[in-house]
mmCIF file of C-alpha atoms in Angstrom:
data_model
loop_
_atom_site.group_PDB
_atom_site.id
_atom_site.type_symbol
_atom_site.label_atom_id
_atom_site.label_comp_id
_atom_site.label_asym_id
_atom_site.label_seq_id
_atom_site.Cartn_x
_atom_site.Cartn_y
_atom_site.Cartn_z
ATOM 1 C CA UNK A 1 0.000 0.000 0.000
ATOM 2 C CA UNK A 2 1.233 3.500 -0.847
ATOM 3 C CA UNK A 3 0.552 6.405 1.497
ATOM 4 C CA UNK A 4 0.492 9.971 0.269
ATOM 5 C CA UNK A 5 0.811 12.672 2.917
ATOM 6 C CA UNK A 6 -0.346 16.043 1.612
ATOM 7 C CA UNK A 7 0.735 19.144 3.528
ATOM 8 C CA UNK A 8 -0.443 22.707 3.005
ATOM 9 C CA UNK A 9 2.376 25.221 3.484
ATOM 10 C CA UNK A 10 2.671 27.510 6.532
ATOM 11 C CA UNK A 11 0.894 30.860 6.744
ATOM 12 C CA UNK A 12 2.114 33.884 4.770
ATOM 13 C CA UNK A 13 1.551 37.626 5.070
ATOM 14 C CA UNK A 14 -0.877 37.406 2.144
ATOM 15 C CA UNK A 15 -2.827 34.600 3.875
ATOM 16 C CA UNK A 16 -3.215 36.877 6.877
ATOM 17 C CA UNK A 17 -4.294 39.813 4.690
ATOM 18 C CA UNK A 18 -6.717 37.659 2.678
ATOM 19 C CA UNK A 19 -4.837 38.204 -0.600
ATOM 20 C CA UNK A 20 -4.980 35.683 -3.433
ATOM 21 C CA UNK A 21 -1.504 34.187 -3.815
ATOM 22 C CA UNK A 22 -1.664 31.855 -6.786
ATOM 23 C CA UNK A 23 1.736 31.531 -8.439
ATOM 24 C CA UNK A 24 3.162 34.615 -6.689
ATOM 25 C CA UNK A 25 6.265 33.575 -4.777
ATOM 26 C CA UNK A 26 5.457 34.708 -1.241
ATOM 27 C CA UNK A 27 7.643 33.682 1.736
ATOM 28 C CA UNK A 28 6.311 32.351 5.005
ATOM 29 C CA UNK A 29 5.295 34.870 7.658
ATOM 30 C CA UNK A 30 7.110 34.647 11.004
ATOM 31 C CA UNK A 31 4.080 32.759 12.364
ATOM 32 C CA UNK A 32 4.250 30.431 9.337
ATOM 33 C CA UNK A 33 7.885 29.630 10.082
ATOM 34 C CA UNK A 34 6.953 28.659 13.653
ATOM 35 C CA UNK A 35 4.025 26.544 12.456
ATOM 36 C CA UNK A 36 6.224 24.791 9.878
ATOM 37 C CA UNK A 37 8.706 23.967 12.628
ATOM 38 C CA UNK A 38 5.884 22.560 14.797
ATOM 39 C CA UNK A 39 4.667 20.447 11.859
ATOM 40 C CA UNK A 40 8.192 19.166 11.227
ATOM 41 C CA UNK A 41 8.520 18.213 14.901
ATOM 42 C CA UNK A 42 5.271 16.234 14.655
ATOM 43 C CA UNK A 43 6.328 14.448 11.461
ATOM 44 C CA UNK A 44 9.813 13.478 12.633
ATOM 45 C CA UNK A 45 8.430 10.436 14.435
ATOM 46 C CA UNK A 46 6.598 9.246 11.326
ATOM 47 C CA UNK A 47 7.965 7.054 8.555
ATOM 48 C CA UNK A 48 8.270 9.059 5.305
ATOM 49 C CA UNK A 49 10.404 7.753 2.470
ATOM 50 C CA UNK A 50 10.246 10.683 0.044
ATOM 51 C CA UNK A 51 9.593 14.413 0.299
ATOM 52 C CA UNK A 52 8.253 16.402 -2.653
ATOM 53 C CA UNK A 53 7.540 20.132 -2.665
ATOM 54 C CA UNK A 54 6.105 22.800 -4.874
ATOM 55 C CA UNK A 55 8.976 25.056 -6.000
ATOM 56 C CA UNK A 56 7.180 28.137 -4.620
ATOM 57 C CA UNK A 57 9.053 29.564 -1.634
ATOM 58 C CA UNK A 58 6.294 29.176 0.969
ATOM 59 C CA UNK A 59 6.018 25.438 0.258
ATOM 60 C CA UNK A 60 9.768 24.945 -0.084
ATOM 61 C CA UNK A 61 10.424 26.667 3.257
ATOM 62 C CA UNK A 62 7.852 24.373 4.906
ATOM 63 C CA UNK A 63 9.456 21.317 3.270
ATOM 64 C CA UNK A 64 12.920 22.419 4.412
ATOM 65 C CA UNK A 65 11.807 22.299 8.052
ATOM 66 C CA UNK A 66 10.490 18.772 7.521
ATOM 67 C CA UNK A 67 13.719 17.759 5.774
ATOM 68 C CA UNK A 68 15.872 18.925 8.693
ATOM 69 C CA UNK A 69 13.789 16.954 11.210
ATOM 70 C CA UNK A 70 14.048 13.856 8.978
ATOM 71 C CA UNK A 71 17.833 13.845 8.926
ATOM 72 C CA UNK A 72 18.200 15.825 5.720
ATOM 73 C CA UNK A 73 15.646 13.908 3.642
ATOM 74 C CA UNK A 74 16.071 15.327 0.131
ATOM 75 C CA UNK A 75 13.419 17.849 -0.954
ATOM 76 C CA UNK A 76 12.405 17.049 -4.534
ATOM 77 C CA UNK A 77 10.595 19.924 -6.249
ATOM 78 C CA UNK A 78 8.073 19.556 -9.038
ATOM 79 C CA UNK A 79 6.326 22.353 -10.973
ATOM 80 C CA UNK A 80 3.160 20.262 -11.305
ATOM 81 C CA UNK A 81 2.332 20.663 -7.598
ATOM 82 C CA UNK A 82 2.583 24.473 -7.531
ATOM 83 C CA UNK A 83 -0.467 26.540 -6.632
ATOM 84 C CA UNK A 84 -3.276 27.250 -9.066
ATOM 85 C CA UNK A 85 -2.354 30.253 -11.201
ATOM 86 C CA UNK A 86 -4.474 33.249 -10.172
ATOM 87 C CA UNK A 87 -3.879 35.543 -13.116
ATOM 88 C CA UNK A 88 -5.012 39.122 -12.489
ATOM 89 C CA UNK A 89 -6.474 38.362 -9.053
ATOM 90 C CA UNK A 90 -3.084 37.558 -7.519
ATOM 91 C CA UNK A 91 -2.215 40.035 -4.791
ATOM 92 C CA UNK A 92 -5.799 41.254 -4.391
ATOM 93 C CA UNK A 93 -8.298 40.923 -1.538
ATOM 94 C CA UNK A 94 -11.958 40.024 -2.033
ATOM 95 C CA UNK A 95 -12.909 43.678 -1.421
ATOM 96 C CA UNK A 96 -10.435 44.824 -4.088
ATOM 97 C CA UNK A 97 -11.789 42.258 -6.567
ATOM 98 C CA UNK A 98 -15.362 43.385 -5.935
ATOM 99 C CA UNK A 99 -14.347 47.027 -6.367
ATOM 100 C CA UNK A 100 -12.419 46.368 -9.578
ATOM 101 C CA UNK A 101 -14.577 43.730 -11.338
ATOM 102 C CA UNK A 102 -17.905 43.644 -9.448
ATOM 103 C CA UNK A 103 -19.798 40.768 -7.855
ATOM 104 C CA UNK A 104 -19.460 38.575 -10.962
ATOM 105 C CA UNK A 105 -15.649 38.575 -10.918
ATOM 106 C CA UNK A 106 -15.556 34.771 -10.527
ATOM 107 C CA UNK A 107 -17.258 34.372 -13.916
ATOM 108 C CA UNK A 108 -14.585 36.491 -15.641
ATOM 109 C CA UNK A 109 -11.479 34.885 -17.152
ATOM 110 C CA UNK A 110 -8.867 37.249 -15.658
ATOM 111 C CA UNK A 111 -6.106 34.851 -16.726
ATOM 112 C CA UNK A 112 -6.766 32.301 -13.986
ATOM 113 C CA UNK A 113 -5.690 28.694 -14.480
ATOM 114 C CA UNK A 114 -8.661 26.458 -15.236
ATOM 115 C CA UNK A 115 -9.698 23.748 -12.764
ATOM 116 C CA UNK A 116 -9.256 20.975 -15.333
ATOM 117 C CA UNK A 117 -5.650 22.075 -15.954
ATOM 118 C CA UNK A 118 -4.851 22.005 -12.226
ATOM 119 C CA UNK A 119 -6.461 18.586 -11.817
ATOM 120 C CA UNK A 120 -4.678 17.194 -14.897
ATOM 121 C CA UNK A 121 -1.184 18.176 -13.753
ATOM 122 C CA UNK A 122 -1.891 17.007 -10.195
ATOM 123 C CA UNK A 123 -3.118 13.587 -11.298
ATOM 124 C CA UNK A 124 -0.181 13.210 -13.719
ATOM 125 C CA UNK A 125 2.223 13.931 -10.854
ATOM 126 C CA UNK A 126 0.538 11.425 -8.528
ATOM 127 C CA UNK A 127 0.406 8.699 -11.192
ATOM 128 C CA UNK A 128 4.096 9.202 -11.955
ATOM 129 C CA UNK A 129 5.239 9.007 -8.323
ATOM 130 C CA UNK A 130 3.090 5.912 -7.744
ATOM 131 C CA UNK A 131 4.887 4.163 -10.616
ATOM 132 C CA UNK A 132 8.328 5.347 -9.475
ATOM 133 C CA UNK A 133 7.830 4.628 -5.759
ATOM 134 C CA UNK A 134 5.313 1.785 -5.244
ATOM 135 C CA UNK A 135 4.569 0.904 -1.638
ATOM 136 C CA UNK A 136 6.367 3.969 -0.264
ATOM 137 C CA UNK A 137 5.221 6.687 2.130
ATOM 138 C CA UNK A 138 5.418 9.903 0.133
ATOM 139 C CA UNK A 139 5.042 13.373 1.604
ATOM 140 C CA UNK A 140 4.246 16.364 -0.588
ATOM 141 C CA UNK A 141 4.146 20.005 0.475
ATOM 142 C CA UNK A 142 1.868 22.104 -1.673
ATOM 143 C CA UNK A 143 -0.990 24.640 -1.644
ATOM 144 C CA UNK A 144 -4.635 24.931 -0.602
ATOM 145 C CA UNK A 145 -6.369 25.335 -3.967
ATOM 146 C CA UNK A 146 -4.156 22.693 -5.578
ATOM 147 C CA UNK A 147 -4.939 20.222 -2.765
ATOM 148 C CA UNK A 148 -8.697 20.859 -3.053
ATOM 149 C CA UNK A 149 -8.584 20.114 -6.793
ATOM 150 C CA UNK A 150 -6.535 16.943 -6.270
ATOM 151 C CA UNK A 151 -8.728 15.607 -3.457
ATOM 152 C CA UNK A 152 -11.909 16.242 -5.425
ATOM 153 C CA UNK A 153 -10.502 14.091 -8.213
ATOM 154 C CA UNK A 154 -8.994 11.271 -6.110
ATOM 155 C CA UNK A 155 -11.489 11.071 -3.231
ATOM 156 C CA UNK A 156 -14.638 12.948 -4.294
ATOM 157 C CA UNK A 157 -17.228 13.592 -1.615
ATOM 158 C CA UNK A 158 -20.706 15.075 -1.823
ATOM 159 C CA UNK A 159 -20.496 17.190 1.303
ATOM 160 C CA UNK A 160 -18.400 20.341 1.434
ATOM 161 C CA UNK A 161 -15.041 19.744 3.082
ATOM 162 C CA UNK A 162 -13.844 22.300 5.616
ATOM 163 C CA UNK A 163 -11.222 24.700 4.222
ATOM 164 C CA UNK A 164 -7.645 23.461 4.526
ATOM 165 C CA UNK A 165 -5.656 25.062 7.319
ATOM 166 C CA UNK A 166 -2.046 26.141 6.979
ATOM 167 C CA UNK A 167 0.384 23.300 7.834
ATOM 168 C CA UNK A 168 -2.496 20.803 7.839
ATOM 169 C CA UNK A 169 -1.759 17.242 6.801
ATOM 170 C CA UNK A 170 -4.066 14.909 4.899
ATOM 171 C CA UNK A 171 -3.319 11.216 4.327
ATOM 172 C CA UNK A 172 -4.446 9.385 1.204
ATOM 173 C CA UNK A 173 -3.999 5.641 0.914
ATOM 174 C CA UNK A 174 -4.150 3.670 -2.316
ATOM 175 C CA UNK A 175 -4.901 -0.022 -2.331
ATOM 176 C CA UNK A 176 -6.094 -2.026 -5.353
ATOM 177 C CA UNK A 177 -6.192 1.207 -7.412
ATOM 178 C CA UNK A 178 -8.708 2.774 -5.001
ATOM 179 C CA UNK A 179 -7.980 5.889 -2.945
ATOM 180 C CA UNK A 180 -9.224 6.465 0.588
ATOM 181 C CA UNK A 181 -8.704 9.400 2.916
ATOM 182 C CA UNK A 182 -7.217 8.254 6.215
ATOM 183 C CA UNK A 183 -6.754 11.717 7.755
ATOM 184 C CA UNK A 184 -8.068 15.105 6.648
ATOM 185 C CA UNK A 185 -6.856 18.630 7.414
ATOM 186 C CA UNK A 186 -5.176 17.675 10.709
ATOM 187 C CA UNK A 187 -3.339 20.411 12.639
ATOM 188 C CA UNK A 188 -2.983 18.737 16.043
ATOM 189 C CA UNK A 189 0.656 19.913 16.064
ATOM 190 C CA UNK A 190 -0.569 23.504 16.471
ATOM 191 C CA UNK A 191 -2.581 22.767 19.618
ATOM 192 C CA UNK A 192 -1.077 24.449 22.660
ATOM 193 C CA UNK A 193 0.077 21.883 25.160
#
């Protein structure tokens, strides 16, 4: 059985401000650095064979913390697991989008990457790593919108899933070509002890 651990990166300044990030290369906020360290501490006792990351800085910084706690586990980057491209909305808040494009801004093109494109590259990545690393425990550090697209394709559900939290981890297991979700959006490492 192959296990895929999917991590959302730590919090950024733009997350705090409610700005759309997309492909913009935003670093972790000071709080995000602390949360990434707490996540890495949690994961150090777990068995992960491989560590993949989006090349965007916020994901890479999160992955670097995990790598250090796993004895320097190599961080392998892949463009296919970067965040959904936001086009013209990147760097804007909801209020700014409403002011600039009106209430129907979501129906406008604005250069945003299409859902089917995000899903296609995500599934291609997952299929490739399954072939290259069968039976392994694979951790990938990526982004909220990308994860939502991937989960909807691999483990579709009818009910609305709660929004993914920063540094949350989700476990997907594949057995007999069927995916199941063993853990969703877990941030127990952020609970104050």
